[in-house]
Coordinates of C-alpha atoms in Angstrom, one line a residue:
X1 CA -13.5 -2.7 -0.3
X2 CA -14.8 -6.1 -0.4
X3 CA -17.7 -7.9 -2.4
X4 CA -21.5 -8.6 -1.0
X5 CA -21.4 -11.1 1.6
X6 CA -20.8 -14.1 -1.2
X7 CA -17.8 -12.9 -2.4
X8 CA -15.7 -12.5 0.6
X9 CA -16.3 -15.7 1.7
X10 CA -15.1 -16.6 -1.5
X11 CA -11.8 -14.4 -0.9
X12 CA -11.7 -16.3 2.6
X13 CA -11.6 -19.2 1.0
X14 CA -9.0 -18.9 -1.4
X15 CA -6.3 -17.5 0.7
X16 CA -6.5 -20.8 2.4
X17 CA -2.7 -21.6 2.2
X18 CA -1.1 -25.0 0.1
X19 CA 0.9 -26.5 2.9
X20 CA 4.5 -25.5 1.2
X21 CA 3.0 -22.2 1.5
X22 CA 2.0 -22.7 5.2
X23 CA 5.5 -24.1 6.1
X24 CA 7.0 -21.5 4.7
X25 CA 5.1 -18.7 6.4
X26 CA 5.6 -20.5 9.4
X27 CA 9.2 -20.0 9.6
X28 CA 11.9 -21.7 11.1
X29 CA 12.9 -19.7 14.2
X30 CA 11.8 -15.9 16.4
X31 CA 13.2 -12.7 15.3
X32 CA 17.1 -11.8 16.5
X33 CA 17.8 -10.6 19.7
X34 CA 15.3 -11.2 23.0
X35 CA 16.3 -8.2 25.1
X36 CA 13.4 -7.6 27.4
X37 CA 14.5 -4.6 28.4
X38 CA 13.0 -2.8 31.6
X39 CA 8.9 -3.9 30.7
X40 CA 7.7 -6.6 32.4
X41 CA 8.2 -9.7 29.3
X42 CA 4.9 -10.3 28.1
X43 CA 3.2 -6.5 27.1
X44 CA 4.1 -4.2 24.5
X45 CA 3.4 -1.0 22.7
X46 CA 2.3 -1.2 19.1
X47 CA 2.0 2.1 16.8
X48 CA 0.2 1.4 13.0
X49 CA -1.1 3.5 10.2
X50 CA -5.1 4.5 9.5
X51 CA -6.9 6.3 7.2
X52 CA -10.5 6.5 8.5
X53 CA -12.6 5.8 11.8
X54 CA -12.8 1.8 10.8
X55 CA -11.3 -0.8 12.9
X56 CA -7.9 -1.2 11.6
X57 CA -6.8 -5.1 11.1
X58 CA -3.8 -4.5 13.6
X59 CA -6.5 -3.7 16.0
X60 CA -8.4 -6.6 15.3
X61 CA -5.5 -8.9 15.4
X62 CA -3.8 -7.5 18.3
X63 CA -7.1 -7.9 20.0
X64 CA -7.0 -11.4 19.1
X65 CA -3.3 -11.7 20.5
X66 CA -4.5 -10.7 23.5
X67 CA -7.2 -13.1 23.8
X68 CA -4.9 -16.1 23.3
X69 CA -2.3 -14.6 25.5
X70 CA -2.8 -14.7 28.5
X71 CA -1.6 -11.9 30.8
X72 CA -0.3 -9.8 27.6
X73 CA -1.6 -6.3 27.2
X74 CA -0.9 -4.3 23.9
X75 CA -1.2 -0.8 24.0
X76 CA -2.0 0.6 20.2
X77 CA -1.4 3.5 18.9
X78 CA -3.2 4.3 16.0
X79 CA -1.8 7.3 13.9
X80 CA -3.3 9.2 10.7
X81 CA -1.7 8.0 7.7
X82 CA -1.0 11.5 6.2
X83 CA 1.3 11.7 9.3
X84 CA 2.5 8.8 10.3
X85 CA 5.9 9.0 8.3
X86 CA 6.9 12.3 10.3
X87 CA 5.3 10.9 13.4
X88 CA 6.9 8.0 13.9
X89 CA 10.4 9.4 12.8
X90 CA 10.1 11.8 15.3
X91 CA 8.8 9.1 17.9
X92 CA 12.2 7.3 17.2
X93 CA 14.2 10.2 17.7
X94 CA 13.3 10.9 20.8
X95 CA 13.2 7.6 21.9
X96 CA 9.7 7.4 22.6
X97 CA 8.6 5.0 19.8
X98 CA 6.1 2.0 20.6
X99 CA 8.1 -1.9 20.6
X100 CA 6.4 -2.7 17.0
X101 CA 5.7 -0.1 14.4
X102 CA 4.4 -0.6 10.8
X103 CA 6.8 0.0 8.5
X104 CA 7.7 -0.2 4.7
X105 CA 9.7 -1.8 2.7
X106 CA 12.8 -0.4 0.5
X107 CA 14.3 3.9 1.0
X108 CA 11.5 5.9 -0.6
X109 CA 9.4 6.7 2.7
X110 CA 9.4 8.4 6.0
X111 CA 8.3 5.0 7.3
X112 CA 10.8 3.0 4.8
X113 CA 12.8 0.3 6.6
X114 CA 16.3 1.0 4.9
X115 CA 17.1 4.7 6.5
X116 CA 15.5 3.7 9.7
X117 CA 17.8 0.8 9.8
X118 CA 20.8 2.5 8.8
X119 CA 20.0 5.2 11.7
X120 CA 20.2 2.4 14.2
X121 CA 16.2 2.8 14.7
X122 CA 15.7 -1.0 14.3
X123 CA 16.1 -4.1 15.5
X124 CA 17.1 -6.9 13.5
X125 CA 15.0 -9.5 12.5
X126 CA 15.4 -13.6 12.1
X127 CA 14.6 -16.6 10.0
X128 CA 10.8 -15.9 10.4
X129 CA 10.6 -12.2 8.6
X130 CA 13.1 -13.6 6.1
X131 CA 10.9 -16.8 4.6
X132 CA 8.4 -14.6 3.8
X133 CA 10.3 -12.2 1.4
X134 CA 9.4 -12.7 -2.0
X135 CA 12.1 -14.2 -4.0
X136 CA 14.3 -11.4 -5.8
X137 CA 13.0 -8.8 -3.2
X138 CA 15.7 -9.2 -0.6
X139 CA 17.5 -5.8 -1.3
X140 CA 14.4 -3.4 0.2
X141 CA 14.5 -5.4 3.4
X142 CA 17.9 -5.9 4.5
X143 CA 21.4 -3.9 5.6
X144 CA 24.3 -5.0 6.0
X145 CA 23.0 -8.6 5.8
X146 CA 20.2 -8.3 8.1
X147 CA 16.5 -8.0 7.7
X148 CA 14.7 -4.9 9.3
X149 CA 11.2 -5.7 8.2
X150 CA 8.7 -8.8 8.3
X151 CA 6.2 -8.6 5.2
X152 CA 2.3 -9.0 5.4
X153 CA 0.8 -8.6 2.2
X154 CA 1.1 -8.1 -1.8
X155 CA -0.8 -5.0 -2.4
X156 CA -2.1 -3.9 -5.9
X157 CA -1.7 0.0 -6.1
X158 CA -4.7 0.2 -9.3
X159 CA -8.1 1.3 -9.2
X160 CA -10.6 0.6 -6.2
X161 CA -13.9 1.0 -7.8
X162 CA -17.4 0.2 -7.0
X163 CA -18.8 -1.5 -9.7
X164 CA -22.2 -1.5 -8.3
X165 CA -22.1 2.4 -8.1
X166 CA -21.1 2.4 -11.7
X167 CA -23.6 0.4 -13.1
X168 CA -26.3 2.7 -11.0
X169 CA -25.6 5.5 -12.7
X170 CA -25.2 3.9 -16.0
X171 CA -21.7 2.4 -16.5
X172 CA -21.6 -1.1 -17.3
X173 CA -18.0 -1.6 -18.0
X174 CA -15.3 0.1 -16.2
X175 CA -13.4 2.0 -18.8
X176 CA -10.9 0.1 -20.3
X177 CA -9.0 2.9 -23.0
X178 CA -8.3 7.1 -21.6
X179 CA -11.2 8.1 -24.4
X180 CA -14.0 6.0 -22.2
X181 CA -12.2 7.1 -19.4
X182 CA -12.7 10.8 -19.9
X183 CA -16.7 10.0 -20.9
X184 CA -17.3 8.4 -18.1
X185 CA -15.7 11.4 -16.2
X186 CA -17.9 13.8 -17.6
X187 CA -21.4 11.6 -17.5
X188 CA -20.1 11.0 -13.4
X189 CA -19.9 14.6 -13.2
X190 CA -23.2 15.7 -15.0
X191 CA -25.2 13.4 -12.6
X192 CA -23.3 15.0 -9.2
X193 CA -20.7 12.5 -8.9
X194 CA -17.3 11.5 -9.3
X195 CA -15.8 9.0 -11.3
X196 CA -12.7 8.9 -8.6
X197 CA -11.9 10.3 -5.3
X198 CA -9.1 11.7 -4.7
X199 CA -7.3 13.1 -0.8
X200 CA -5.5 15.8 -2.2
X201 CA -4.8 17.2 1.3
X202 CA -3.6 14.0 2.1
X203 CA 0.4 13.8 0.0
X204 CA 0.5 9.9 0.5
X205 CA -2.6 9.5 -2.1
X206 CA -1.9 11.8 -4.5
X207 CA 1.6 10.0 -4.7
X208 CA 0.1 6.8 -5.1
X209 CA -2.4 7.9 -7.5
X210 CA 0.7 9.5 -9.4
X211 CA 2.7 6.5 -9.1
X212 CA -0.6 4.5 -10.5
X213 CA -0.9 6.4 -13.3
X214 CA 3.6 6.2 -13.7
X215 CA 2.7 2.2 -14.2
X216 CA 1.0 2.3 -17.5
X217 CA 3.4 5.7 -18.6
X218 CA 6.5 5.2 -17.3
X219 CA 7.7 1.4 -16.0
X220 CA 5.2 -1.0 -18.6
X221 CA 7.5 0.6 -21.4
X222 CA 10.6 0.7 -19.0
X223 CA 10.6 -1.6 -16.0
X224 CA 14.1 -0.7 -15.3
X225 CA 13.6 2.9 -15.3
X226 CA 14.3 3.2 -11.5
X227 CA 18.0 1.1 -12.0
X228 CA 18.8 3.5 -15.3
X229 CA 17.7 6.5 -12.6
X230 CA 20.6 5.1 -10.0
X231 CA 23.2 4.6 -12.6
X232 CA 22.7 8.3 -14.2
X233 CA 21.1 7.0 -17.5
X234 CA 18.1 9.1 -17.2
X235 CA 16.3 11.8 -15.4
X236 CA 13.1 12.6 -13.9
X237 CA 13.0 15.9 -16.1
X238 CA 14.7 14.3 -19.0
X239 CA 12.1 11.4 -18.8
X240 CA 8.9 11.8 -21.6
X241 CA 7.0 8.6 -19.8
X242 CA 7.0 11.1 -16.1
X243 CA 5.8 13.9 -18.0
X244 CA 3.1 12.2 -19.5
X245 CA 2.1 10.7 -15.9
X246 CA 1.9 14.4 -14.5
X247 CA -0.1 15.2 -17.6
X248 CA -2.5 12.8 -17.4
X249 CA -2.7 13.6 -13.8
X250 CA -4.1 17.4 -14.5
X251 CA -6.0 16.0 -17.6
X252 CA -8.1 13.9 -15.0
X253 CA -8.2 17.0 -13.2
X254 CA -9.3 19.0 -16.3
X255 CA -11.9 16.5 -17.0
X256 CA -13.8 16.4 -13.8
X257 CA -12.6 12.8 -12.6
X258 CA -12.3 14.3 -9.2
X259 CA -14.8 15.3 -6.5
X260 CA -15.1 19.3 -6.2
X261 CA -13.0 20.3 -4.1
X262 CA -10.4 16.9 -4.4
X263 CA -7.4 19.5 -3.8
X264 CA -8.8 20.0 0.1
X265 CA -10.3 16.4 0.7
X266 CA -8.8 14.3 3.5
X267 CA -9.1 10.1 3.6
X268 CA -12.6 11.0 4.4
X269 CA -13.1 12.2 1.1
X270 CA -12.5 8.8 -0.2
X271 CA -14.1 7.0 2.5
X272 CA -17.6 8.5 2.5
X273 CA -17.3 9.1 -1.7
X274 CA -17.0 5.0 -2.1
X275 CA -19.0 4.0 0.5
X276 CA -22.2 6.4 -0.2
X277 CA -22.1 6.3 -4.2
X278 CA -20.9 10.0 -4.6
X279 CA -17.6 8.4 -6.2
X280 CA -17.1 5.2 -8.2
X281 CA -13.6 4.9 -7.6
X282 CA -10.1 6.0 -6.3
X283 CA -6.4 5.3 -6.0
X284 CA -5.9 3.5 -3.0
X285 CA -4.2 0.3 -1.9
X286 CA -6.1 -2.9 -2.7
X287 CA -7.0 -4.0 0.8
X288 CA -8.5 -0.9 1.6
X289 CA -12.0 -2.5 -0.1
X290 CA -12.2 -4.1 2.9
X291 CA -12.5 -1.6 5.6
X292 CA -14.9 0.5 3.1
X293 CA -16.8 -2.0 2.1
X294 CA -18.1 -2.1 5.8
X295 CA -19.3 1.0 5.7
X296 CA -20.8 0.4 2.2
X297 CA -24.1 -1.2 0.8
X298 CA -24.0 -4.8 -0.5
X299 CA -24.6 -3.8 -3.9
X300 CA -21.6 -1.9 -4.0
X301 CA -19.7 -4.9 -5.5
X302 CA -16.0 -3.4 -5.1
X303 CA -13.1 -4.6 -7.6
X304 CA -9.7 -3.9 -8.5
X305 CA -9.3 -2.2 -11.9
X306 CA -6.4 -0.8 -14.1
X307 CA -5.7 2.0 -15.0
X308 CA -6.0 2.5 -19.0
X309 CA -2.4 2.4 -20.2
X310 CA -1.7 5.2 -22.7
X311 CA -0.3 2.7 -25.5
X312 CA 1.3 -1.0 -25.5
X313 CA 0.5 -3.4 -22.1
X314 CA -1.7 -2.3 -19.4
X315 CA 0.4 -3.0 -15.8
X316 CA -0.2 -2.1 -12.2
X317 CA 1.9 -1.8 -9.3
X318 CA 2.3 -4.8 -7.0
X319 CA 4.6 -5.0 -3.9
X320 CA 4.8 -6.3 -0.6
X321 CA 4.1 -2.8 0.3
X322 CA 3.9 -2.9 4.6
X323 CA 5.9 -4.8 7.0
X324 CA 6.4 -5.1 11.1
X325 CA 9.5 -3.8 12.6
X326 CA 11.1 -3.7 16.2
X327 CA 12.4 -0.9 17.8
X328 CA 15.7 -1.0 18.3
X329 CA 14.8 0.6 22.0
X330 CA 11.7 -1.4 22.6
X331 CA 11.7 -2.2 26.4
X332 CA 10.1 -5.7 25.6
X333 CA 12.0 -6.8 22.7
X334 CA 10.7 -10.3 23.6
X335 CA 7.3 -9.6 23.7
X336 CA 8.0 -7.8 19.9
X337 CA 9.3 -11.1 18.8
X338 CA 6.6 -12.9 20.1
X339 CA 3.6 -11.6 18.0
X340 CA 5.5 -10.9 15.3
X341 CA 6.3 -14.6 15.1
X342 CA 2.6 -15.0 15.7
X343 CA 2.0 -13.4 13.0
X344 CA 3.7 -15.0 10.6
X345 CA 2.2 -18.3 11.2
X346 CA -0.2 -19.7 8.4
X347 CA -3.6 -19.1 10.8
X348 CA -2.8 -15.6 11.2
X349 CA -1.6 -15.2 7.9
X350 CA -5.3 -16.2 6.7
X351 CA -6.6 -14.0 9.0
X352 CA -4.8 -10.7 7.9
X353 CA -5.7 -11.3 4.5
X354 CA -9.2 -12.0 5.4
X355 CA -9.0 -8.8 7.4
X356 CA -7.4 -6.6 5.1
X357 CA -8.5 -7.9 1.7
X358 CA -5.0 -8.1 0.4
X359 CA -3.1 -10.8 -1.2
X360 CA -0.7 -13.2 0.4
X361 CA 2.9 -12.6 0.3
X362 CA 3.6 -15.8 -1.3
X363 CA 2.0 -17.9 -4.6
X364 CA -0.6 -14.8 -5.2
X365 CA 0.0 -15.5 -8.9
X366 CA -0.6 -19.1 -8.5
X367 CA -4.5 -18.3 -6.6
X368 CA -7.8 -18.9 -8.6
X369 CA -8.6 -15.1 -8.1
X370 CA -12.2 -15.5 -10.1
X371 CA -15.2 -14.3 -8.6
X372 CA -13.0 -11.5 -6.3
X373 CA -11.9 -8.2 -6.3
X374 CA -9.0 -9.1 -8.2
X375 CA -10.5 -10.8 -11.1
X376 CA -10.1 -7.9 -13.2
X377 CA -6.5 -7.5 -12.6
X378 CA -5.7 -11.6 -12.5
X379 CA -4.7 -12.1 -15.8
X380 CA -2.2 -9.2 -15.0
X381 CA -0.6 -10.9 -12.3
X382 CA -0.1 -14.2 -13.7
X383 CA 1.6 -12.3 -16.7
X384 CA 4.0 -10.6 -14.5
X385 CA 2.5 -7.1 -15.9
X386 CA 3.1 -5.3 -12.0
X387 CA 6.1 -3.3 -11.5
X388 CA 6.7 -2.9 -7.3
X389 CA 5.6 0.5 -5.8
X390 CA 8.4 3.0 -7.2
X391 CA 9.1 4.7 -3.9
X392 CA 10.1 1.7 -2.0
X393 CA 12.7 1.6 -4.9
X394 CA 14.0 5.1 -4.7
X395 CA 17.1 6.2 -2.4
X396 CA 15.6 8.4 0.3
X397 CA 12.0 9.8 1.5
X398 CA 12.9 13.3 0.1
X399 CA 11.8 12.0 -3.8
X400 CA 8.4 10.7 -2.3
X401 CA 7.8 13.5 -0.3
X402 CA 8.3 16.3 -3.7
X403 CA 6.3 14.4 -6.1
X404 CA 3.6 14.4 -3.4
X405 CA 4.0 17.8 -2.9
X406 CA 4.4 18.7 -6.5
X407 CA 1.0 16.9 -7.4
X408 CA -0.6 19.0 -4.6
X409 CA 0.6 22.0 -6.8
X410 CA -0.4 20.4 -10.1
X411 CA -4.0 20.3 -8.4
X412 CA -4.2 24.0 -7.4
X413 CA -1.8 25.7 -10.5
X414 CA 0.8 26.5 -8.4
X415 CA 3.6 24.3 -10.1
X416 CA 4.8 23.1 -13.4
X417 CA 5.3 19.4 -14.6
X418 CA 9.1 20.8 -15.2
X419 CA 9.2 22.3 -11.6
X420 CA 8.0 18.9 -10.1
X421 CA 10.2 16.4 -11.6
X422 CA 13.5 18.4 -11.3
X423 CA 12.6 19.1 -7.5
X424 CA 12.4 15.1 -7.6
X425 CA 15.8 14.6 -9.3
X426 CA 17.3 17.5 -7.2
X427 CA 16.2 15.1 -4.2
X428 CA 17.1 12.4 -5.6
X429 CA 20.8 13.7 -5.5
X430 CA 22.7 14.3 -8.7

């Protein structure tokens, strides 16, 4: 969801790296290992994530790879987001997952580098996946010493909301407080549209739009909450802050924020809502301007906005939320290294972030973000005010997967705010 024209190559232009920066991403040595197994040293198999028809920016950069490689072929294999979890589990199961997958970082996913790890479905990584962890971060990368996961971005989980598409149907400011919040629900909704769009079909963004909305209710009041969760302190069910996140959830419900028919709408939903003016907004990872902005108007003028927090300090979520791993049975382990190693380096680096539309995984709070689609959230990440995507934090997939199933009841009535956190602490494990 990027800018008109102007404004990306303002984006572009700010990602340019300091040189500590660029020394850093460079790295000081190839991922572990160099096994080539039985391929043939040069191609590989790469399986990522997508969410619509676009060109995803593994496809563009592998592309690229390929062009500057002589003689290396890499086979991608694009999956649908709302499966890729349980695909690519599955994939590693039977042995029949690609040499490089995208993966996550921390416990809380299907996809999440920790329990893949500790099921011997990865290979370890070197020195050039480990300078570009964020300080303080180590713990949701690593076992037993080793790092499992080589970071690309630092994604803001908020708000992706065409601002041109507001002010065209008569919202200049994006609400800032619940009270406009709900007004500009209902004046969206009496002129046929949408204030957000929402993939309720799709579990992964109706947890992140949960886990949005947990920022402001739960963790700007709390930050520790998921630590006092791990040492017994406090429940799900017990907690007042998750209750008032599922609230507000079915309030926004209630109040028409969502498309008709959100409860059945795939990534398409999102896609097509953004990108033709039918919604002004929706929960979705920051870089994701980017890919809709191409199918967008000029005028659509995309930004990052958050959500309005309920009392106190408004906050976000912001993590390095997607990494590259290696199969621990790729049959051209080398090959793996290789691009990963490519990209790490500072050109690359650039190159995803022009791509993508995210920030880089190092100094983001230290970039002159005016005049992009983070503006509206800078101020919050110089000030720290971004708690890291809760699910990377929590012990196992099984939490993620039943608050994603329990919002999909909260959509259509067939749960309870009770029945949905204690089927999270019940997964968590008591």
């Amino acid at each position: 969801m990027t800018q008109p024209r102007r404004r990306v190559t303002r984006l572009v232009s700010l990602l340019a790296l300091p040189a500590t920066a660029a020394l850093v991403l460079a790295g000081c040595s190839g991922s572990g290992g160099g096994d080539t197994g039985s391929g043939d040293g040069k191609s590989f198999t790469f399986t990522f994530a997508t969410s619509n028809d676009l060109e995803s920016p593994y496809q563009t950069l592998a592309n690229e790879y390929q062009q500057s490689h002589e003689g290396v072929t890499i086979t991608t294999n694009p999956t649908p987001n709302d499966k890729y979890g349980e695909t690519i589990r599955t994939q590693l199961q039977a042995g029949n997952a690609s040499d490089v997958i995208q993966t996550t970082p921390g416990s809380g996913d299907a996809r999440s580098i920790l329990p893949l790890a500790q099921a011997g479905f990865l290979e370890p990584l070197g020195d050039t996946a480990k300078n570009l962890i964020i300080p303080g971060s180590e713990s949701v990368y690593t076992v037993d010493g080793k790092i499992y996961g080589q970071p690309l971005d630092f994604t803001i989980g908020a708000i992706v909301a065409s601002l041109g598409t507001a002010k065209m149907k008569g919202l200049t400011d994006f609400p800032t407080t619940m009270s406009e919040f709900t007004a500009a629900c209902s004046s969206m909704q009496s002129q046929g549209a949408s204030l957000l769009a929402l993939a309720g079909a799709a579990g992964p963004n109706v947890g992140l739009t949960i886990q949005g909305i947990s920022a402001t209710r739960v963790y700007s009041a709390t930050p520790d909450w998921n630590q006092q969760r791990a040492d017994g302190k406090v429940t799900f069910a017990g907690s007042q802050g998750w209750k008032d996140t599922l609230q507000t959830f079915i309030d926004l419900k209630d109040a028409g924020c969502f498309q008709p028919g959100a409860e059945g709408g795939g990534f398409d939903a999102i896609t097509n809502g953004l990108a033709q003016g039918t919604s002004v907004g929706s929960f979705i990872p920051s870089g994701a301007a980017v890919e809709i902005s191409k199918a967008a108007p000029p005028q659509a003028e995309f930004a990052v906005e958050p959500f309005p927090a309920k009392s106190g300090k408004p906050m976000v979520l912001g993590s390095s939320n997607y990494t590259l791993s290696i199969n621990a049975k790729a049959k051209n382990k080398q090959a793996a290294e290789d691009f990963l190693t490519w990209m790490a380096q500072p050109e690359q680096q650039q190159r995803y972030y022009e791509l993508s539309g995210e920030l880089p995984v190092s100094a983001f709070d230290k970039l002159d973000l005016s005049g992009t689609i983070y503006a509206p959230v800078a101020d919050l990440l110089k000030n720290k005010q971004y708690t890291p995507l809760p699910n990377n934090i929590w012990p196992n997939p099984s939490v993620y997967e039943a608050l994603q199933t329990g919002g999909q009841g909260l959509l259509t009535g067939q749960t309870t705010i009770d029945q949905v956190l204690q089927s999270m602490d019940a997964a968590w494990g008591n």
